[in-house]
JSON list of C-alpha atoms and ligand atoms in Angstrom, two decimals:
[
{"chain": "S", "resi": 1134, "resn": "MET", "atom": "CA", "xyz": [1.52, 12.63, -0.73]},
{"chain": "S", "resi": 1135, "resn": "VAL", "atom": "CA", "xyz": [2.34, 9.59, 1.31]},
{"chain": "S", "resi": 1136, "resn": "MET", "atom": "CA", "xyz": [4.87, 7.55, 3.23]},
{"chain": "S", "resi": 1137, "resn": "PHE", "atom": "CA", "xyz": [4.08, 4.08, 4.52]},
{"chain": "S", "resi": 1138, "resn": "GLN", "atom": "CA", "xyz": [5.50, 1.87, 7.21]},
{"chain": "S", "resi": 1139, "resn": "CYS", "atom": "CA", "xyz": [3.57, -1.16, 8.41]},
{"chain": "S", "resi": 1140, "resn": "LEU", "atom": "CA", "xyz": [2.96, -0.81, 12.16]},
{"chain": "S", "resi": 1141, "resn": "LEU", "atom": "CA", "xyz": [1.75, -4.42, 12.49]},
{"chain": "S", "resi": 1142, "resn": "LYS", "atom": "CA", "xyz": [-1.72, -3.46, 13.65]},
{"chain": "S", "resi": 1143, "resn": "GLY", "atom": "CA", "xyz": [-3.23, -5.97, 11.23]},
{"chain": "S", "resi": 1144, "resn": "TYR", "atom": "CA", "xyz": [-6.35, -3.90, 10.52]},
{"chain": "S", "resi": 1145, "resn": "CYS", "atom": "CA", "xyz": [-6.19, -4.75, 6.81]},
{"chain": "S", "resi": 1146, "resn": "CYS", "atom": "CA", "xyz": [-5.77, -8.47, 7.61]},
{"chain": "S", "resi": 1147, "resn": "LYS", "atom": "CA", "xyz": [-8.91, -8.36, 9.76]},
{"chain": "S", "resi": 1148, "resn": "LYS", "atom": "CA", "xyz": [-11.13, -6.27, 7.54]},
{"chain": "S", "resi": 1149, "resn": "TYR", "atom": "CA", "xyz": [-10.71, -7.69, 4.04]},
{"chain": "S", "resi": 1150, "resn": "TRP", "atom": "CA", "xyz": [-11.07, -11.17, 2.63]},
{"chain": "S", "resi": 1151, "resn": "ILE", "atom": "CA", "xyz": [-8.15, -12.22, 0.49]},
{"chain": "S", "resi": 1152, "resn": "PRO", "atom": "CA", "xyz": [-8.80, -13.57, -3.01]},
{"chain": "S", "resi": 1153, "resn": "VAL", "atom": "CA", "xyz": [-6.13, -16.02, -4.11]},
{"chain": "S", "resi": 1154, "resn": "THR", "atom": "CA", "xyz": [-4.94, -17.64, -7.31]},
{"chain": "S", "resi": 1155, "resn": "HIS", "atom": "CA", "xyz": [-3.52, -21.13, -7.86]},
{"chain": "S", "resi": 1156, "resn": "LEU", "atom": "CA", "xyz": [-0.05, -19.50, -7.82]},
{"chain": "S", "resi": 1157, "resn": "ASP", "atom": "CA", "xyz": [-0.65, -17.76, -4.49]},
{"chain": "S", "resi": 1158, "resn": "LEU", "atom": "CA", "xyz": [-1.46, -21.17, -3.00]},
{"chain": "S", "resi": 1159, "resn": "LEU", "atom": "CA", "xyz": [1.57, -22.74, -4.67]},
{"chain": "S", "resi": 1160, "resn": "ARG", "atom": "CA", "xyz": [3.81, -20.14, -2.97]},
{"chain": "S", "resi": 1161, "resn": "VAL", "atom": "CA", "xyz": [2.44, -21.23, 0.39]},
{"chain": "S", "resi": 1162, "resn": "GLU", "atom": "CA", "xyz": [2.94, -24.89, -0.50]},
{"chain": "S", "resi": 1163, "resn": "LEU", "atom": "CA", "xyz": [6.49, -24.47, -1.82]},
{"chain": "S", "resi": 1164, "resn": "TYR", "atom": "CA", "xyz": [8.02, -21.92, 0.51]},
{"chain": "S", "resi": 1165, "resn": "THR", "atom": "CA", "xyz": [6.30, -22.22, 3.90]},
{"chain": "S", "resi": 1166, "resn": "ASN", "atom": "CA", "xyz": [5.65, -24.97, 6.43]},
{"chain": "S", "resi": 1167, "resn": "PHE", "atom": "CA", "xyz": [1.93, -24.85, 5.68]},
{"chain": "S", "resi": 1168, "resn": "ARG", "atom": "CA", "xyz": [0.30, -27.37, 3.34]},
{"chain": "S", "resi": 1169, "resn": "VAL", "atom": "CA", "xyz": [-2.63, -26.27, 1.20]},
{"chain": "S", "resi": 1170, "resn": "SER", "atom": "CA", "xyz": [-5.83, -27.93, 2.40]},
{"chain": "S", "resi": 1171, "resn": "SER", "atom": "CA", "xyz": [-9.56, -27.22, 2.37]},
{"chain": "S", "resi": 1172, "resn": "ARG", "atom": "CA", "xyz": [-9.13, -25.56, 5.80]},
{"chain": "S", "resi": 1173, "resn": "MET", "atom": "CA", "xyz": [-6.98, -22.90, 4.19]},
{"chain": "S", "resi": 1174, "resn": "ILE", "atom": "CA", "xyz": [-9.64, -22.08, 1.60]},
{"chain": "S", "resi": 1175, "resn": "ASN", "atom": "CA", "xyz": [-12.84, -20.08, 1.79]},
{"chain": "S", "resi": 1176, "resn": "LEU", "atom": "CA", "xyz": [-15.37, -19.64, -0.99]},
{"chain": "S", "resi": 1177, "resn": "TYR", "atom": "CA", "xyz": [-17.26, -16.38, -1.56]},
{"chain": "S", "resi": 1178, "resn": "GLU", "atom": "CA", "xyz": [-20.40, -16.45, -3.66]},
{"chain": "S", "resi": 1179, "resn": "VAL", "atom": "CA", "xyz": [-19.91, -14.43, -6.83]},
{"chain": "S", "resi": 1180, "resn": "SER", "atom": "CA", "xyz": [-23.57, -13.36, -6.82]},
{"chain": "S", "resi": 1181, "resn": "LEU", "atom": "CA", "xyz": [-22.93, -11.35, -3.63]},
{"chain": "S", "resi": 1182, "resn": "TYR", "atom": "CA", "xyz": [-20.14, -9.28, -5.22]},
{"chain": "S", "resi": 1183, "resn": "GLU", "atom": "CA", "xyz": [-21.58, -7.98, -8.47]},
{"chain": "S", "resi": 1184, "resn": "ASP", "atom": "CA", "xyz": [-18.97, -5.22, -8.79]},
{"chain": "S", "resi": 1185, "resn": "LEU", "atom": "CA", "xyz": [-16.03, -7.61, -8.51]},
{"chain": "S", "resi": 1186, "resn": "SER", "atom": "CA", "xyz": [-14.49, -8.87, -11.74]},
{"chain": "S", "resi": 1187, "resn": "TYR", "atom": "CA", "xyz": [-12.29, -11.82, -10.88]},
{"chain": "S", "resi": 1188, "resn": "PRO", "atom": "CA", "xyz": [-11.89, -15.45, -12.04]},
{"chain": "S", "resi": 1189, "resn": "TYR", "atom": "CA", "xyz": [-14.30, -17.82, -10.30]},
{"chain": "S", "resi": 1190, "resn": "VAL", "atom": "CA", "xyz": [-14.53, -21.55, -9.71]},
{"chain": "S", "resi": 1191, "resn": "THR", "atom": "CA", "xyz": [-17.69, -23.62, -9.74]},
{"chain": "S", "resi": 1192, "resn": "PHE", "atom": "CA", "xyz": [-18.92, -26.17, -7.22]},
{"chain": "S", "resi": 1193, "resn": "SER", "atom": "CA", "xyz": [-22.41, -27.71, -7.31]},
{"chain": "S", "resi": 1194, "resn": "GLY", "atom": "CA", "xyz": [-23.10, -25.45, -10.28]},
{"chain": "S", "resi": 1195, "resn": "GLU", "atom": "CA", "xyz": [-22.56, -22.30, -8.16]},
{"chain": "S", "resi": 1196, "resn": "LYS", "atom": "CA", "xyz": [-19.84, -19.72, -8.86]},
{"chain": "S", "resi": 1197, "resn": "TYR", "atom": "CA", "xyz": [-17.37, -18.81, -6.13]},
{"chain": "S", "resi": 1198, "resn": "PHE", "atom": "CA", "xyz": [-14.30, -16.64, -5.65]},
{"chain": "S", "resi": 1199, "resn": "LEU", "atom": "CA", "xyz": [-11.42, -18.57, -4.10]},
{"chain": "S", "resi": 1200, "resn": "ALA", "atom": "CA", "xyz": [-10.04, -16.90, -0.98]},
{"chain": "S", "resi": 1201, "resn": "LEU", "atom": "CA", "xyz": [-8.04, -17.54, 2.17]},
{"chain": "S", "resi": 1202, "resn": "SER", "atom": "CA", "xyz": [-9.93, -18.82, 5.18]},
{"chain": "S", "resi": 1203, "resn": "SER", "atom": "CA", "xyz": [-10.56, -16.56, 8.11]},
{"chain": "S", "resi": 1204, "resn": "LYS", "atom": "CA", "xyz": [-10.69, -17.14, 11.85]},
{"chain": "S", "resi": 1205, "resn": "GLU", "atom": "CA", "xyz": [-13.84, -16.74, 13.95]},
{"chain": "S", "resi": 1206, "resn": "ASP", "atom": "CA", "xyz": [-13.13, -13.04, 14.49]},
{"chain": "S", "resi": 1207, "resn": "GLY", "atom": "CA", "xyz": [-12.91, -12.52, 10.73]},
{"chain": "S", "resi": 1208, "resn": "SER", "atom": "CA", "xyz": [-9.14, -12.09, 10.60]},
{"chain": "S", "resi": 1209, "resn": "CYS", "atom": "CA", "xyz": [-7.01, -13.95, 8.08]},
{"chain": "S", "resi": 1210, "resn": "ILE", "atom": "CA", "xyz": [-5.88, -17.43, 9.14]},
{"chain": "S", "resi": 1211, "resn": "PHE", "atom": "CA", "xyz": [-2.27, -16.35, 8.69]},
{"chain": "S", "resi": 1212, "resn": "LEU", "atom": "CA", "xyz": [-2.49, -13.31, 10.97]},
{"chain": "S", "resi": 1213, "resn": "LEU", "atom": "CA", "xyz": [-0.54, -13.84, 14.20]},
{"chain": "S", "resi": 1214, "resn": "THR", "atom": "CA", "xyz": [-1.55, -12.30, 17.53]},
{"chain": "S", "resi": 1215, "resn": "ASN", "atom": "CA", "xyz": [1.46, -9.94, 17.34]},
{"chain": "S", "resi": 1216, "resn": "GLY", "atom": "CA", "xyz": [0.09, -8.45, 14.11]},
{"chain": "S", "resi": 1217, "resn": "ARG", "atom": "CA", "xyz": [2.61, -10.18, 11.87]},
{"chain": "S", "resi": 1218, "resn": "CYS", "atom": "CA", "xyz": [1.78, -12.32, 8.87]},
{"chain": "S", "resi": 1219, "resn": "SER", "atom": "CA", "xyz": [2.98, -15.89, 9.34]},
{"chain": "S", "resi": 1220, "resn": "ILE", "atom": "CA", "xyz": [3.70, -16.23, 5.60]},
{"chain": "S", "resi": 1221, "resn": "HIS", "atom": "CA", "xyz": [4.93, -12.66, 5.10]},
{"chain": "S", "resi": 1222, "resn": "PRO", "atom": "CA", "xyz": [7.69, -13.23, 2.46]},
{"chain": "S", "resi": 1223, "resn": "TYR", "atom": "CA", "xyz": [5.36, -15.46, 0.43]},
{"chain": "S", "resi": 1224, "resn": "LYS", "atom": "CA", "xyz": [1.98, -13.88, 1.09]},
{"chain": "S", "resi": 1225, "resn": "PRO", "atom": "CA", "xyz": [-0.56, -13.60, -1.77]},
{"chain": "S", "resi": 1226, "resn": "LEU", "atom": "CA", "xyz": [0.33, -10.90, -4.28]},
{"chain": "S", "resi": 1227, "resn": "VAL", "atom": "CA", "xyz": [-2.86, -8.97, -3.50]},
{"chain": "S", "resi": 1228, "resn": "CYS", "atom": "CA", "xyz": [-1.66, -8.47, 0.09]},
{"chain": "S", "resi": 1229, "resn": "ARG", "atom": "CA", "xyz": [1.59, -6.91, -1.10]},
{"chain": "S", "resi": 1230, "resn": "PHE", "atom": "CA", "xyz": [-0.03, -3.80, -2.55]},
{"chain": "S", "resi": 1231, "resn": "TYR", "atom": "CA", "xyz": [-1.82, -2.48, 0.52]},
{"chain": "S", "resi": 1232, "resn": "PRO", "atom": "CA", "xyz": [-2.12, 0.46, 1.27]},
{"chain": "S", "resi": 1233, "resn": "PHE", "atom": "CA", "xyz": [-1.58, 1.18, -2.43]},
{"chain": "S", "resi": 1234, "resn": "VAL", "atom": "CA", "xyz": [-3.52, 0.09, -5.51]},
{"chain": "S", "resi": 1235, "resn": "TYR", "atom": "CA", "xyz": [-2.52, -0.35, -9.12]},
{"chain": "S", "resi": 1236, "resn": "ILE", "atom": "CA", "xyz": [-4.55, 1.03, -11.99]},
{"chain": "S", "resi": 1237, "resn": "GLU", "atom": "CA", "xyz": [-4.14, -0.13, -15.59]},
{"chain": "S", "resi": 1238, "resn": "LYS", "atom": "CA", "xyz": [-4.09, 2.74, -18.07]},
{"chain": "S", "resi": 1239, "resn": "GLY", "atom": "CA", "xyz": [-3.53, 1.18, -21.49]},
{"chain": "S", "resi": 1240, "resn": "ASN", "atom": "CA", "xyz": [-0.08, -0.37, -21.30]},
{"chain": "S", "resi": 1241, "resn": "GLU", "atom": "CA", "xyz": [0.85, 1.74, -18.30]},
{"chain": "S", "resi": 1242, "resn": "ILE", "atom": "CA", "xyz": [0.43, 0.89, -14.64]},
{"chain": "S", "resi": 1243, "resn": "GLU", "atom": "CA", "xyz": [-0.22, 3.70, -12.20]},
{"chain": "S", "resi": 1244, "resn": "ILE", "atom": "CA", "xyz": [0.25, 3.31, -8.48]},
{"chain": "S", "resi": 1245, "resn": "GLU", "atom": "CA", "xyz": [-1.98, 5.27, -6.15]},
{"chain": "S", "resi": 1246, "resn": "LEU", "atom": "CA", "xyz": [-2.88, 5.29, -2.51]},
{"chain": "S", "resi": 1247, "resn": "ASN", "atom": "CA", "xyz": [-5.89, 3.12, -1.71]},
{"chain": "S", "resi": 1248, "resn": "ASP", "atom": "CA", "xyz": [-8.57, 5.62, -0.64]},
{"chain": "S", "resi": 1249, "resn": "ASN", "atom": "CA", "xyz": [-9.84, 3.11, 1.93]},
{"chain": "S", "resi": 1250, "resn": "ALA", "atom": "CA", "xyz": [-6.47, 3.13, 3.67]},
{"chain": "S", "resi": 1251, "resn": "ILE", "atom": "CA", "xyz": [-6.70, 6.83, 4.55]},
{"chain": "S", "resi": 1252, "resn": "GLY", "atom": "CA", "xyz": [-7.73, 7.03, 8.18]},
{"chain": "S", "resi": 1253, "resn": "GLU", "atom": "CA", "xyz": [-7.83, 3.24, 8.36]},
{"chain": "S", "resi": 1254, "resn": "CYS", "atom": "CA", "xyz": [-4.18, 2.24, 8.14]},
{"chain": "S", "resi": 1255, "resn": "PRO", "atom": "CA", "xyz": [-2.07, 3.87, 10.89]},
{"chain": "S", "resi": 1256, "resn": "GLY", "atom": "CA", "xyz": [1.11, 3.26, 8.86]},
{"chain": "S", "resi": 1257, "resn": "VAL", "atom": "CA", "xyz": [0.06, 5.73, 6.18]},
{"chain": "S", "resi": 1258, "resn": "ILE", "atom": "CA", "xyz": [1.54, 9.18, 6.66]},
{"chain": "S", "resi": 1259, "resn": "LEU", "atom": "CA", "xyz": [0.22, 11.93, 4.39]},
{"chain": "S", "resi": 1260, "resn": "ASP", "atom": "CA", "xyz": [3.19, 14.27, 4.06]},
{"chain": "S", "resi": 1261, "resn": "GLY", "atom": "CA", "xyz": [2.25, 16.19, 0.94]},
{"chain": "S", "resi": 1262, "resn": "LYS", "atom": "CA", "xyz": [4.97, 14.47, -1.11]},
{"chain": "S", "resi": 1263, "resn": "PRO", "atom": "CA", "xyz": [4.55, 12.04, -4.02]},
{"chain": "S", "resi": 1264, "resn": "ILE", "atom": "CA", "xyz": [4.77, 8.27, -3.56]},
{"chain": "S", "resi": 1265, "resn": "PRO", "atom": "CA", "xyz": [8.52, 7.53, -3.73]},
{"chain": "S", "resi": 1266, "resn": "GLU", "atom": "CA", "xyz": [9.64, 6.44, -7.21]},
{"chain": "S", "resi": 1267, "resn": "ASP", "atom": "CA", "xyz": [11.28, 3.21, -5.97]},
{"chain": "S", "resi": 1268, "resn": "VAL", "atom": "CA", "xyz": [8.02, 2.19, -4.29]},
{"chain": "S", "resi": 1269, "resn": "LYS", "atom": "CA", "xyz": [6.08, 2.93, -7.47]},
{"chain": "S", "resi": 1270, "resn": "LYS", "atom": "CA", "xyz": [8.58, 0.99, -9.59]},
{"chain": "S", "resi": 1271, "resn": "ASP", "atom": "CA", "xyz": [8.48, -2.09, -7.34]},
{"chain": "S", "resi": 1272, "resn": "LEU", "atom": "CA", "xyz": [4.68, -2.08, -7.16]},
{"chain": "S", "resi": 1273, "resn": "ALA", "atom": "CA", "xyz": [4.31, -1.60, -10.93]},
{"chain": "S", "resi": 1274, "resn": "ARG", "atom": "CA", "xyz": [6.52, -4.67, -11.47]},
{"chain": "S", "resi": 1275, "resn": "LEU", "atom": "CA", "xyz": [4.40, -6.57, -8.96]},
{"chain": "S", "resi": 1276, "resn": "ALA", "atom": "CA", "xyz": [1.22, -5.42, -10.71]},
{"chain": "S", "resi": 1277, "resn": "ARG", "atom": "CA", "xyz": [2.44, -6.73, -14.07]},
{"chain": "S", "resi": 1278, "resn": "ALA", "atom": "CA", "xyz": [3.19, -10.10, -12.49]},
{"chain": "S", "resi": 1279, "resn": "ARG", "atom": "CA", "xyz": [-0.21, -10.16, -10.80]},
{"chain": "S", "resi": 1280, "resn": "LEU", "atom": "CA", "xyz": [-2.06, -9.33, -14.00]},
{"chain": "S", "resi": 1281, "resn": "LEU", "atom": "CA", "xyz": [-0.31, -12.20, -15.76]},
{"chain": "S", "resi": 1282, "resn": "GLU", "atom": "CA", "xyz": [-1.02, -14.56, -12.86]},
{"chain": "S", "resi": 1283, "resn": "LEU", "atom": "CA", "xyz": [-4.68, -13.55, -12.94]},
{"chain": "S", "resi": 1284, "resn": "LYS", "atom": "CA", "xyz": [-4.85, -14.46, -16.64]},
{"chain": "S", "resi": 1285, "resn": "MET", "atom": "CA", "xyz": [-3.31, -17.83, -15.85]},
{"chain": "S", "resi": 1286, "resn": "TRP", "atom": "CA", "xyz": [-5.69, -18.32, -12.94]},
{"chain": "S", "resi": 1287, "resn": "ASN", "atom": "CA", "xyz": [-8.62, -17.52, -15.19]},
{"chain": "S", "resi": 1288, "resn": "ASP", "atom": "CA", "xyz": [-7.52, -20.28, -17.61]},
{"chain": "S", "resi": 1289, "resn": "VAL", "atom": "CA", "xyz": [-7.12, -22.79, -14.79]},
{"chain": "S", "resi": 1290, "resn": "ALA", "atom": "CA", "xyz": [-10.47, -21.86, -13.25]},
{"chain": "S", "resi": 1291, "resn": "MET", "atom": "CA", "xyz": [-12.22, -22.23, -16.61]},
{"chain": "S", "resi": 1292, "resn": "GLN", "atom": "CA", "xyz": [-10.69, -25.70, -17.04]},
{"chain": "S", "resi": 1293, "resn": "TRP", "atom": "CA", "xyz": [-11.99, -26.66, -13.62]},
{"chain": "S", "resi": 1294, "resn": "ASN", "atom": "CA", "xyz": [-15.41, -25.25, -14.40]},
{"chain": "S", "resi": 1295, "resn": "GLU", "atom": "CA", "xyz": [-15.64, -27.43, -17.50]},
{"chain": "S", "resi": 1296, "resn": "SER", "atom": "CA", "xyz": [-14.72, -30.58, -15.59]},
{"chain": "S", "resi": 1297, "resn": "PRO", "atom": "CA", "xyz": [-17.41, -32.93, -14.23]},
{"chain": "S", "resi": 1298, "resn": "TYR", "atom": "CA", "xyz": [-16.09, -32.32, -10.69]},
{"chain": "S", "resi": 1299, "resn": "SER", "atom": "CA", "xyz": [-17.40, -28.76, -10.79]},
{"chain": "S", "resi": 1300, "resn": "LYS", "atom": "CA", "xyz": [-20.91, -30.17, -10.47]},
{"chain": "S", "resi": 1301, "resn": "LYS", "atom": "CA", "xyz": [-20.07, -31.65, -7.06]},
{"chain": "S", "resi": 1302, "resn": "ASP", "atom": "CA", "xyz": [-19.88, -29.85, -3.71]},
{"chain": "S", "resi": 1303, "resn": "PHE", "atom": "CA", "xyz": [-16.57, -28.45, -2.49]},
{"chain": "S", "resi": 1304, "resn": "GLU", "atom": "CA", "xyz": [-16.30, -30.76, 0.55]},
{"chain": "S", "resi": 1305, "resn": "SER", "atom": "CA", "xyz": [-16.49, -33.91, -1.54]},
{"chain": "S", "resi": 1306, "resn": "VAL", "atom": "CA", "xyz": [-14.02, -32.83, -4.25]},
{"chain": "S", "resi": 1307, "resn": "SER", "atom": "CA", "xyz": [-11.68, -30.49, -2.35]},
{"chain": "S", "resi": 1308, "resn": "PRO", "atom": "CA", "xyz": [-8.66, -32.90, -2.46]},
{"chain": "S", "resi": 1309, "resn": "ILE", "atom": "CA", "xyz": [-9.15, -33.33, -6.23]},
{"chain": "S", "resi": 1310, "resn": "PHE", "atom": "CA", "xyz": [-9.57, -29.58, -6.65]},
{"chain": "S", "resi": 1311, "resn": "ILE", "atom": "CA", "xyz": [-6.42, -28.76, -4.68]},
{"chain": "S", "resi": 1312, "resn": "ASP", "atom": "CA", "xyz": [-4.35, -31.34, -6.61]},
{"chain": "S", "resi": 1313, "resn": "PHE", "atom": "CA", "xyz": [-5.74, -29.97, -9.87]},
{"chain": "S", "resi": 1314, "resn": "ILE", "atom": "CA", "xyz": [-4.91, -26.31, -9.23]},
{"chain": "S", "resi": 1315, "resn": "LEU", "atom": "CA", "xyz": [-1.49, -27.01, -7.71]},
{"chain": "S", "resi": 1316, "resn": "ARG", "atom": "CA", "xyz": [-0.53, -29.26, -10.66]},
{"chain": "S", "resi": 1317, "resn": "LEU", "atom": "CA", "xyz": [-1.44, -26.52, -13.13]},
{"chain": "S", "resi": 1318, "resn": "ALA", "atom": "CA", "xyz": [0.21, -23.91, -10.91]},
{"chain": "S", "resi": 1319, "resn": "LYS", "atom": "CA", "xyz": [3.50, -25.83, -11.19]},
{"chain": "S", "resi": 1320, "resn": "GLU", "atom": "CA", "xyz": [3.19, -25.75, -14.99]},
{"chain": "S", "resi": 1321, "resn": "ASP", "atom": "CA", "xyz": [2.53, -21.99, -14.87]},
{"chain": "S", "resi": 1322, "resn": "LEU", "atom": "CA", "xyz": [5.43, -21.53, -12.46]},
{"chain": "S", "resi": 1323, "resn": "LYS", "atom": "CA", "xyz": [7.78, -23.04, -15.07]},
{"chain": "S", "resi": 1324, "resn": "LYS", "atom": "CA", "xyz": [6.46, -20.63, -17.72]},
{"chain": "S", "resi": 1325, "resn": "LEU", "atom": "CA", "xyz": [6.85, -17.64, -15.40]},
{"chain": "S", "resi": 1326, "resn": "MET", "atom": "CA", "xyz": [10.39, -18.67, -14.48]},
{"chain": "S", "resi": 1327, "resn": "GLU", "atom": "CA", "xyz": [11.32, -18.99, -18.14]},
{"chain": "S", "resi": 1328, "resn": "MET", "atom": "CA", "xyz": [9.95, -15.48, -18.69]},
{"chain": "S", "resi": 1329, "resn": "LYS", "atom": "CA", "xyz": [11.83, -14.32, -15.54]},
{"chain": "S", "resi": 1330, "resn": "LEU", "atom": "CA", "xyz": [8.53, -13.09, -14.16]},
{"chain": "S", "resi": 1331, "resn": "TRP", "atom": "CA", "xyz": [8.15, -15.39, -11.17]},
{"chain": "S", "resi": 1332, "resn": "ILE", "atom": "CA", "xyz": [7.85, -13.58, -7.89]},
{"chain": "S", "resi": 1333, "resn": "PRO", "atom": "CA", "xyz": [8.32, -16.01, -4.96]},
{"chain": "J", "resi": 2625, "resn": "SF4", "atom": "S1", "xyz": [-1.85, -13.47, 4.13]},
{"chain": "J", "resi": 2625, "resn": "SF4", "atom": "FE1", "xyz": [-0.74, -12.27, 5.63]},
{"chain": "J", "resi": 2625, "resn": "SF4", "atom": "S2", "xyz": [-0.77, -10.15, 4.83]},
{"chain": "J", "resi": 2625, "resn": "SF4", "atom": "FE2", "xyz": [-2.36, -11.32, 3.72]},
{"chain": "J", "resi": 2625, "resn": "SF4", "atom": "S3", "xyz": [-4.24, -10.91, 4.93]},
{"chain": "J", "resi": 2625, "resn": "SF4", "atom": "FE3", "xyz": [-3.33, -12.83, 5.68]},
{"chain": "J", "resi": 2625, "resn": "SF4", "atom": "S4", "xyz": [-2.07, -12.19, 7.45]},
{"chain": "J", "resi": 2625, "resn": "SF4", "atom": "FE4", "xyz": [-2.52, -10.35, 6.23]}
]
């Protein structure tokens, strides 16, 4: 069915916005030379994405998805001109699936090719063979970690949304917000490490 090798064209990093969790941002903070700041963060209004089910944070009483910032041309702030990702080993978990997707089926995780990647991603080669088993196994493990991190992120986001700061605008409370989510991310990191489920 498919083989994949990233050709560093960066189409996916230009086309899609990247939703992040508190733990995605903690990876950047812990393992890269970048520090998490309001310039790294973009907010997408939940009301514009009715089909998207994802934890949200509230500012000024409005609901937003937390995402990475983008440059003027729409590409991710971490995309380099040579097509490489400047935080590649520690990039958000959602980035690590493309051009595949995971699908929850009861307790099982299935890995499939992302339909959008066909004809869009030049690294995808349709060869009539199944997705290699080692690729499926690695991505299924990643999917389980991501699902757990999303649950944790949902809890953190709900705590934020119940705080009085959520009634203020992002610009005025962004340092408090970033400290809040990174502090709780460190607590969740400890839990994940104890469960041996932390993926750097
Ligand atoms: S974090 Fe890296 S892989 Fe993810 S969209 Fe940005 S440049 Fe691409």
